[in-house]
Short mmCIF file of N, CA and C in Angstrom, two decimals:
data_model
loop_
_atom_site.label_atom_id
_atom_site.label_comp_id
_atom_site.label_asym_id
_atom_site.label_seq_id
_atom_site.Cartn_x
_atom_site.Cartn_y
_atom_site.Cartn_z
N MET A 1 1.04 -1.26 -0.02
CA MET A 1 0.45 0.16 -0.33
C MET A 1 0.78 0.97 -0.19
N THR A 2 0.54 2.09 -0.38
CA THR A 2 1.07 3.71 -0.99
C THR A 2 1.02 4.52 0.06
N ALA A 3 1.53 5.41 0.31
CA ALA A 3 1.66 6.18 1.56
C ALA A 3 0.13 7.15 1.19
N ALA A 4 0.10 7.62 -0.33
CA ALA A 4 -0.89 7.99 -0.41
C ALA A 4 -2.15 7.63 -0.13
N ALA A 5 -2.81 6.09 -0.12
CA ALA A 5 -3.70 6.01 0.31
C ALA A 5 -4.16 5.47 1.72
N THR A 6 -2.97 5.67 1.86
CA THR A 6 -2.95 5.10 3.86
C THR A 6 -3.64 6.61 4.71
N ILE A 7 -3.34 7.99 3.68
CA ILE A 7 -3.94 9.27 4.18
C ILE A 7 -5.77 9.15 4.23
N ASP A 8 -5.75 9.60 5.76
CA ASP A 8 -7.10 9.42 5.66
C ASP A 8 -8.24 10.50 4.54
N PRO A 9 -9.30 10.50 4.38
CA PRO A 9 -9.45 11.43 3.53
C PRO A 9 -10.09 12.42 4.10
N ALA A 10 -10.54 12.64 5.37
CA ALA A 10 -10.90 13.89 6.22
C ALA A 10 -9.51 14.65 6.52
N ASP A 11 -8.59 13.59 6.85
CA ASP A 11 -6.98 14.39 7.29
C ASP A 11 -7.12 15.29 5.96
N HIS A 12 -6.86 14.78 4.91
CA HIS A 12 -6.25 15.39 3.36
C HIS A 12 -7.12 16.65 3.53
N GLU A 13 -8.70 16.78 3.59
CA GLU A 13 -9.39 17.31 3.66
C GLU A 13 -8.85 18.96 4.72
N THR A 14 -9.05 18.29 5.41
CA THR A 14 -8.45 19.32 6.87
C THR A 14 -7.28 19.86 6.47
N ARG A 15 -5.87 19.28 5.62
CA ARG A 15 -4.76 19.64 5.51
C ARG A 15 -5.27 20.59 4.31
N ARG A 16 -5.81 20.33 3.34
CA ARG A 16 -6.04 21.19 2.45
C ARG A 16 -7.13 22.89 2.46
N ARG A 17 -7.88 22.37 3.82
CA ARG A 17 -8.41 24.13 4.32
C ARG A 17 -7.38 24.66 4.83
N MET A 18 -6.25 23.92 5.46
CA MET A 18 -5.51 24.69 6.90
C MET A 18 -4.32 25.37 5.53
N GLU A 19 -3.82 24.87 4.53
CA GLU A 19 -3.00 25.67 3.10
C GLU A 19 -3.83 26.19 2.88
N ASN A 20 -4.94 25.95 2.42
CA ASN A 20 -5.82 27.62 1.88
C ASN A 20 -6.22 29.00 2.81
N LEU A 21 -6.32 28.73 3.86
CA LEU A 21 -6.35 29.82 5.28
C LEU A 21 -4.96 30.42 5.42
N LEU A 22 -3.94 29.65 5.57
CA LEU A 22 -3.07 29.97 5.18
C LEU A 22 -2.60 31.17 4.04
N ALA A 23 -2.60 30.73 2.92
CA ALA A 23 -2.63 31.58 1.51
C ALA A 23 -3.53 33.26 1.76
N MET A 24 -4.68 32.34 2.48
CA MET A 24 -5.74 33.64 2.13
C MET A 24 -5.11 34.60 3.60
N SER A 25 -4.43 34.12 4.71
CA SER A 25 -4.48 35.06 5.30
C SER A 25 -2.98 35.98 4.99
N THR A 26 -2.10 35.60 4.27
CA THR A 26 -1.25 36.31 4.12
C THR A 26 -1.66 36.88 3.10
N ARG A 27 -2.21 36.78 2.40
CA ARG A 27 -2.97 37.77 1.30
C ARG A 27 -4.50 38.84 2.33
N LEU A 28 -4.75 38.34 3.25
CA LEU A 28 -5.28 39.37 3.87
C LEU A 28 -4.28 40.19 4.56
N CYS A 29 -3.70 39.71 5.23
CA CYS A 29 -2.57 40.33 5.89
C CYS A 29 -1.48 41.86 4.58
N ALA A 30 -1.24 41.17 3.73
CA ALA A 30 -0.79 42.08 2.92
C ALA A 30 -1.68 43.16 2.11
N ALA A 31 -3.19 42.92 2.20
CA ALA A 31 -3.89 43.75 1.67
C ALA A 31 -4.18 45.16 3.74
N ILE A 32 -3.98 44.39 4.32
CA ILE A 32 -4.36 45.18 5.34
C ILE A 32 -2.98 45.96 5.54
N SER A 33 -1.79 45.64 5.52
CA SER A 33 -0.85 46.37 5.34
C SER A 33 -1.10 47.94 4.36
N THR A 34 -1.27 46.84 3.65
CA THR A 34 -1.27 48.22 2.26
C THR A 34 -2.28 49.36 2.60
N ASP A 35 -3.20 49.03 3.18
CA ASP A 35 -4.42 49.93 3.97
C ASP A 35 -3.80 50.89 4.95
N ILE A 36 -3.05 50.24 5.83
CA ILE A 36 -1.89 50.93 6.84
C ILE A 36 -1.51 52.05 6.47
N ALA A 37 -0.90 51.63 5.54
CA ALA A 37 0.12 52.62 4.90
C ALA A 37 -0.55 53.80 4.84
N ALA A 38 -1.53 53.14 3.68
CA ALA A 38 -2.44 54.22 2.91
C ALA A 38 -2.82 55.31 3.95
N LEU A 39 -3.71 54.96 5.18
CA LEU A 39 -4.27 55.29 6.19
C LEU A 39 -3.18 56.33 6.53
N GLU A 40 -2.04 55.57 7.07
CA GLU A 40 -1.01 56.91 7.79
C GLU A 40 -0.69 58.02 6.48
N LYS A 41 -0.61 57.74 5.84
CA LYS A 41 -0.27 58.78 4.53
C LYS A 41 -1.30 59.74 3.72
N GLY A 42 -2.58 58.76 4.59
CA GLY A 42 -3.39 59.91 3.61
C GLY A 42 -3.90 59.75 2.47
N ASP A 43 -3.16 58.59 1.83
CA ASP A 43 -4.16 58.47 0.62
C ASP A 43 -4.82 57.08 0.63
N PHE A 44 -6.22 57.85 0.42
CA PHE A 44 -7.60 57.02 0.44
C PHE A 44 -7.74 56.36 -0.54
N GLY A 45 -7.02 56.83 -1.80
CA GLY A 45 -6.98 56.12 -2.75
C GLY A 45 -6.03 54.76 -2.75
N GLY A 46 -5.44 54.49 -2.20
CA GLY A 46 -4.54 53.18 -2.40
C GLY A 46 -4.95 52.47 -1.44
N ILE A 47 -6.18 52.28 -0.38
CA ILE A 47 -6.88 51.82 0.33
C ILE A 47 -7.33 50.35 -0.51
N ALA A 48 -6.86 48.98 -0.08
CA ALA A 48 -6.97 47.49 -0.96
C ALA A 48 -8.08 46.93 -0.19
N SER A 49 -8.62 47.53 0.88
CA SER A 49 -10.17 46.68 1.90
C SER A 49 -11.17 47.33 0.81
N THR A 50 -11.43 48.65 0.42
CA THR A 50 -12.19 48.50 -0.55
C THR A 50 -12.67 47.74 -1.72
N ASP A 51 -11.71 47.08 -2.12
CA ASP A 51 -11.75 46.25 -3.63
C ASP A 51 -12.52 45.50 -3.32
N PRO A 52 -13.90 44.92 -4.29
CA PRO A 52 -14.92 43.45 -3.66
C PRO A 52 -13.73 42.48 -3.65
N GLU A 53 -12.85 42.20 -3.96
CA GLU A 53 -12.13 41.17 -4.21
C GLU A 53 -11.63 40.65 -2.45
N ILE A 54 -11.36 41.80 -2.40
CA ILE A 54 -10.84 41.40 -0.81
C ILE A 54 -11.89 41.46 -0.20
N GLY A 55 -12.80 41.61 0.11
CA GLY A 55 -14.41 41.51 0.65
C GLY A 55 -14.66 39.94 0.46
N ARG A 56 -14.88 39.49 -1.16
CA ARG A 56 -15.02 38.05 -0.88
C ARG A 56 -14.32 37.10 -0.12
N LEU A 57 -13.10 37.97 -0.25
CA LEU A 57 -11.92 36.64 0.17
C LEU A 57 -11.89 36.74 1.79
N CYS A 58 -12.18 38.01 2.68
CA CYS A 58 -12.56 37.86 4.12
C CYS A 58 -13.61 37.13 4.42
N ALA A 59 -14.83 37.01 3.65
CA ALA A 59 -15.92 36.34 3.96
C ALA A 59 -15.40 34.51 3.69
N LEU A 60 -14.54 34.47 2.97
CA LEU A 60 -14.58 32.81 2.39
C LEU A 60 -13.39 32.62 3.50
N TYR A 61 -12.73 33.47 4.08
CA TYR A 61 -11.84 33.34 5.27
C TYR A 61 -12.37 32.96 6.42
N GLY A 62 -13.77 33.49 6.56
CA GLY A 62 -14.14 33.68 7.67
C GLY A 62 -14.86 32.33 7.64
N ARG A 63 -15.84 31.60 6.37
CA ARG A 63 -16.34 30.37 6.54
C ARG A 63 -15.35 29.23 6.70
N GLU A 64 -13.86 29.47 6.06
CA GLU A 64 -13.34 28.41 6.23
C GLU A 64 -12.92 28.51 7.39
N VAL A 65 -12.83 29.31 8.31
CA VAL A 65 -12.16 29.47 9.66
C VAL A 65 -13.18 28.31 10.53
N MET A 66 -14.41 28.56 10.53
CA MET A 66 -15.46 28.08 10.79
C MET A 66 -15.72 26.26 10.37
N ALA A 67 -15.03 26.30 9.36
CA ALA A 67 -15.15 24.88 8.56
C ALA A 67 -14.35 24.50 9.55
N LEU A 68 -13.15 24.48 9.45
CA LEU A 68 -11.57 23.87 10.18
C LEU A 68 -12.22 23.98 11.55
N LYS A 69 -12.73 24.26 12.25
CA LYS A 69 -12.79 24.55 13.68
C LYS A 69 -14.23 23.57 13.72
N SER A 70 -15.09 23.25 13.00
CA SER A 70 -16.49 22.79 12.96
C SER A 70 -15.58 21.04 12.61
N ALA A 71 -14.67 20.75 11.61
CA ALA A 71 -14.11 19.37 11.82
C ALA A 71 -13.37 19.02 12.72
N GLY A 72 -12.59 19.85 13.31
CA GLY A 72 -12.03 19.49 14.43
C GLY A 72 -10.87 18.50 14.29
N ASN A 73 -10.21 18.32 13.49
CA ASN A 73 -9.04 17.49 12.30
C ASN A 73 -7.56 17.90 13.29
N ILE A 74 -7.19 19.19 13.68
CA ILE A 74 -5.95 19.85 13.55
C ILE A 74 -4.77 19.21 14.70
N LYS A 75 -5.19 17.97 15.38
CA LYS A 75 -4.91 17.40 16.02
C LYS A 75 -3.78 16.23 15.17
N ASN A 76 -4.32 15.95 14.49
CA ASN A 76 -3.46 15.57 13.15
C ASN A 76 -2.39 15.80 12.20
N MET A 77 -2.26 17.56 12.15
CA MET A 77 -2.24 17.84 11.41
C MET A 77 -0.53 18.12 11.45
N PRO A 78 0.49 18.63 10.29
CA PRO A 78 1.64 18.78 10.71
C PRO A 78 1.89 20.01 11.64
N VAL A 79 2.84 19.91 12.47
CA VAL A 79 3.01 20.89 13.35
C VAL A 79 3.64 22.17 12.71
N GLU A 80 4.21 22.02 11.67
CA GLU A 80 4.35 23.24 10.89
C GLU A 80 3.47 24.25 10.50
N LEU A 81 2.47 23.53 9.95
CA LEU A 81 1.76 23.48 9.10
C LEU A 81 0.26 24.86 10.37
N VAL A 82 0.11 23.90 11.31
CA VAL A 82 -0.50 24.28 12.86
C VAL A 82 0.51 25.75 13.04
N ASP A 83 1.43 25.41 13.02
CA ASP A 83 2.46 26.57 13.95
C ASP A 83 2.22 28.00 12.60
N ALA A 84 2.52 27.87 11.19
CA ALA A 84 2.41 28.66 10.20
C ALA A 84 0.91 29.76 10.23
N LEU A 85 -0.09 29.02 10.34
CA LEU A 85 -1.50 28.97 10.37
C LEU A 85 -1.55 29.87 11.93
N ARG A 86 -0.84 29.80 12.65
CA ARG A 86 -0.87 30.00 13.80
C ARG A 86 -0.37 31.44 14.34
N GLU A 87 0.37 31.84 13.60
CA GLU A 87 1.22 33.03 13.25
C GLU A 87 0.68 33.90 12.37
N THR A 88 0.17 33.45 10.91
CA THR A 88 -0.24 34.53 10.52
C THR A 88 -1.46 34.74 10.94
N GLY A 89 -2.48 33.38 11.24
CA GLY A 89 -3.88 34.45 12.45
C GLY A 89 -3.28 35.23 13.24
N GLY A 90 -2.09 35.42 13.89
CA GLY A 90 -1.72 36.48 15.11
C GLY A 90 -1.50 37.52 14.05
N ARG A 91 -0.73 37.57 13.38
CA ARG A 91 -0.46 38.89 12.61
C ARG A 91 -1.41 39.34 12.16
N LEU A 92 -2.66 38.87 11.18
CA LEU A 92 -3.50 39.34 11.25
C LEU A 92 -4.71 39.63 11.92
N SER A 93 -4.91 39.32 13.10
CA SER A 93 -5.37 39.84 13.83
C SER A 93 -4.77 41.28 14.81
N HIS A 94 -3.78 41.18 14.84
CA HIS A 94 -2.61 42.67 14.97
C HIS A 94 -2.74 43.30 14.15
N LEU A 95 -3.05 43.52 13.06
CA LEU A 95 -3.14 44.23 12.02
C LEU A 95 -4.63 44.54 11.69
N LEU A 96 -5.25 43.64 11.77
CA LEU A 96 -6.75 44.26 12.27
C LEU A 96 -7.14 45.43 12.95
N GLY A 97 -6.43 44.98 14.37
CA GLY A 97 -6.39 46.15 15.56
C GLY A 97 -5.74 47.33 15.23
N GLN A 98 -4.77 47.29 14.48
CA GLN A 98 -4.06 48.79 13.87
C GLN A 98 -4.99 49.71 13.13
N HIS A 99 -5.73 48.61 12.18
CA HIS A 99 -6.47 49.48 11.09
C HIS A 99 -7.48 49.54 11.44
N GLU A 100 -8.02 48.98 12.34
CA GLU A 100 -9.40 49.41 13.36
C GLU A 100 -9.02 50.66 13.58
N SER A 101 -8.08 51.16 14.74
CA SER A 101 -8.01 52.12 15.39
C SER A 101 -7.68 53.20 14.64
N LEU A 102 -6.44 53.41 13.29
CA LEU A 102 -6.71 54.34 12.43
C LEU A 102 -8.11 54.55 12.12
N VAL A 103 -8.80 53.74 11.03
CA VAL A 103 -9.91 53.96 11.16
C VAL A 103 -10.54 54.81 11.97
N ALA A 104 -10.73 54.15 13.19
CA ALA A 104 -12.00 55.11 14.33
C ALA A 104 -11.33 56.27 14.17
N CYS A 105 -9.87 56.71 14.19
CA CYS A 105 -9.11 58.22 14.27
C CYS A 105 -9.73 59.35 13.01
N MET A 106 -9.62 58.11 12.24
CA MET A 106 -10.20 58.96 10.47
C MET A 106 -11.80 59.33 10.74
N ARG A 107 -12.46 58.31 11.73
CA ARG A 107 -14.09 58.73 11.67
C ARG A 107 -14.02 59.68 12.66
N GLU A 108 -13.50 59.88 13.79
CA GLU A 108 -13.47 60.65 14.53
C GLU A 108 -13.15 61.95 13.92
N ALA A 109 -12.16 62.21 13.16
CA ALA A 109 -11.54 63.60 12.53
C ALA A 109 -12.72 64.05 11.48
N SER A 110 -13.33 63.38 10.84
CA SER A 110 -14.64 63.49 9.70
C SER A 110 -15.52 64.12 10.50
N GLU A 111 -16.47 63.44 11.73
CA GLU A 111 -17.06 63.87 11.99
C GLU A 111 -16.76 65.16 12.54
N GLY A 112 -15.64 65.07 13.51
CA GLY A 112 -15.12 66.67 13.90
C GLY A 112 -15.66 67.75 12.64
N LEU A 113 -14.61 67.46 11.39
CA LEU A 113 -15.17 68.33 10.33
C LEU A 113 -16.69 68.65 9.64
N ILE A 114 -17.21 67.49 10.47
CA ILE A 114 -18.33 67.65 9.35
C ILE A 114 -19.29 68.83 10.74
N GLN A 115 -19.82 68.15 11.92
CA GLN A 115 -19.83 68.85 13.07
C GLN A 115 -19.33 70.40 12.86
N ALA A 116 -18.14 70.82 12.49
CA ALA A 116 -17.52 72.10 12.52
C ALA A 116 -17.91 73.37 11.75
N VAL A 117 -18.26 72.73 10.21
CA VAL A 117 -19.10 73.06 8.89
C VAL A 117 -20.25 73.13 9.12
N ALA A 118 -21.28 71.85 10.01
CA ALA A 118 -22.58 72.71 10.30
C ALA A 118 -23.02 73.52 10.98
N GLU A 119 -22.14 73.74 12.02
CA GLU A 119 -22.12 74.70 13.26
C GLU A 119 -21.79 76.13 12.06
N GLU A 120 -20.96 76.29 11.78
CA GLU A 120 -20.83 77.27 10.45
C GLU A 120 -21.96 77.88 9.43
N VAL A 121 -22.38 76.70 9.35
CA VAL A 121 -23.74 77.13 8.44
C VAL A 121 -24.87 77.26 9.04
N GLU A 122 -25.01 77.15 10.39
CA GLU A 122 -25.72 77.63 10.76
C GLU A 122 -25.56 79.21 11.48
N LYS A 123 -24.41 79.44 11.89
CA LYS A 123 -23.94 80.71 12.32
C LYS A 123 -24.39 81.60 10.89
N SER A 124 -24.00 81.54 9.86
CA SER A 124 -24.10 82.22 8.87
C SER A 124 -25.76 82.48 7.96
N ARG A 125 -26.47 81.10 8.52
CA ARG A 125 -27.96 81.20 8.78
C ARG A 125 -28.60 82.35 9.13
N GLN A 126 -28.08 82.53 10.55
CA GLN A 126 -28.64 82.89 11.50
C GLN A 126 -27.94 84.81 11.46
N ARG A 127 -27.05 85.09 10.60
CA ARG A 127 -25.97 86.42 10.08
C ARG A 127 -27.00 86.96 9.23
N GLY A 128 -27.65 85.99 8.51
CA GLY A 128 -28.62 86.63 7.27
C GLY A 128 -29.68 87.19 7.42
N ALA A 129 -30.12 86.82 8.65
CA ALA A 129 -31.89 87.12 8.95
C ALA A 129 -31.14 88.01 10.00
N PRO A 130 -31.15 89.17 10.24
CA PRO A 130 -30.96 90.09 11.79
C PRO A 130 -31.94 89.99 12.24
N TYR A 131 -33.19 90.29 11.51
CA TYR A 131 -34.15 90.27 12.60
C TYR A 131 -34.95 88.91 12.66
N SER A 132 -34.74 88.00 13.29
CA SER A 132 -35.03 86.92 13.21
C SER A 132 -35.57 86.03 14.91
N ALA A 133 -36.25 86.80 15.54
CA ALA A 133 -36.94 86.36 16.42
C ALA A 133 -38.05 85.39 16.42
N THR A 134 -38.56 84.42 17.23
CA THR A 134 -39.21 83.32 16.55
C THR A 134 -40.86 84.36 17.12
N PRO A 135 -42.13 84.24 15.82
CA PRO A 135 -43.02 84.58 16.11
C PRO A 135 -44.12 84.08 17.31
N LYS A 136 -44.57 84.57 17.61
CA LYS A 136 -45.71 84.31 18.50
C LYS A 136 -46.79 83.36 18.01
N PRO A 137 -47.04 82.53 18.41
CA PRO A 137 -47.98 81.21 17.94
C PRO A 137 -49.43 81.84 18.10
N LYS A 138 -50.08 81.55 16.85
CA LYS A 138 -51.43 82.12 16.65
C LYS A 138 -52.12 81.72 17.74
N ARG A 139 -53.10 82.69 17.99
CA ARG A 139 -54.20 82.31 19.00
C ARG A 139 -55.47 81.52 18.18
N GLN A 140 -55.52 80.22 19.08
CA GLN A 140 -56.49 79.01 18.46
C GLN A 140 -58.06 79.78 18.75
N SER A 141 -58.66 80.43 17.58
CA SER A 141 -59.60 80.67 18.02
C SER A 141 -60.84 79.06 18.02
N SER A 142 -61.40 79.37 18.93
CA SER A 142 -62.80 78.19 19.76
C SER A 142 -63.83 78.36 19.21
N SER A 143 -64.56 77.37 18.61
CA SER A 143 -65.86 77.25 18.42
C SER A 143 -66.94 76.75 19.71
N ALA A 144 -65.86 76.54 20.35
CA ALA A 144 -66.73 75.67 21.91
C ALA A 144 -67.61 76.59 22.51
N ALA A 145 -67.39 77.97 22.75
CA ALA A 145 -68.30 78.81 23.26
C ALA A 145 -69.27 78.92 22.48
N ILE A 146 -69.85 78.83 21.01
CA ILE A 146 -70.57 78.67 20.34
C ILE A 146 -72.06 77.76 20.62
N VAL A 147 -71.46 76.89 20.27
CA VAL A 147 -71.83 75.59 20.27
C VAL A 147 -72.09 75.26 21.82
N TYR A 148 -71.82 75.61 22.71
CA TYR A 148 -72.09 75.46 24.48
C TYR A 148 -73.63 76.15 24.42
N ASN A 149 -73.00 77.67 23.70
CA ASN A 149 -74.49 78.20 23.93
C ASN A 149 -75.61 77.51 23.13
N LYS A 150 -75.25 77.42 21.83
CA LYS A 150 -76.32 76.44 21.12
C LYS A 150 -77.03 77.49 20.15
N VAL A 151 -75.84 78.92 19.59
CA VAL A 151 -76.00 80.02 19.06
C VAL A 151 -76.59 79.81 17.82
N VAL A 152 -75.74 78.60 17.28
CA VAL A 152 -75.33 78.05 15.60
C VAL A 152 -76.70 77.40 15.36
#
């Protein structure tokens, strides 16, 4: 019997999944590193994660991780492959944290700019109408007295 014939099909599938995950996580790390560099420079056109292909890769990566966890055959895999996958997963997690903090800073800055512009627009509108006192509400006329006295 050959060595290929003795490999369990489930182990073969798990190994294939792990190798695919390793390749996907490496590609995602490269894309996120590109994003981080672009955000630090202020080059928003150089952000790679807006590419639909990267979005699909993220979704596929999530599904493959869940499938690998549910299979549970990781114990039978070569230690080198498991360690490489663990290392790239840790690197991906670190890069995602760094990316998240940069995006949060950019979001706060842009929200601050929007708030400042809105306040300036409001001030300019108030300056345009010097007599902008709020009008008194109209007195509501009531027909209750007429109906009450049955005059109608």
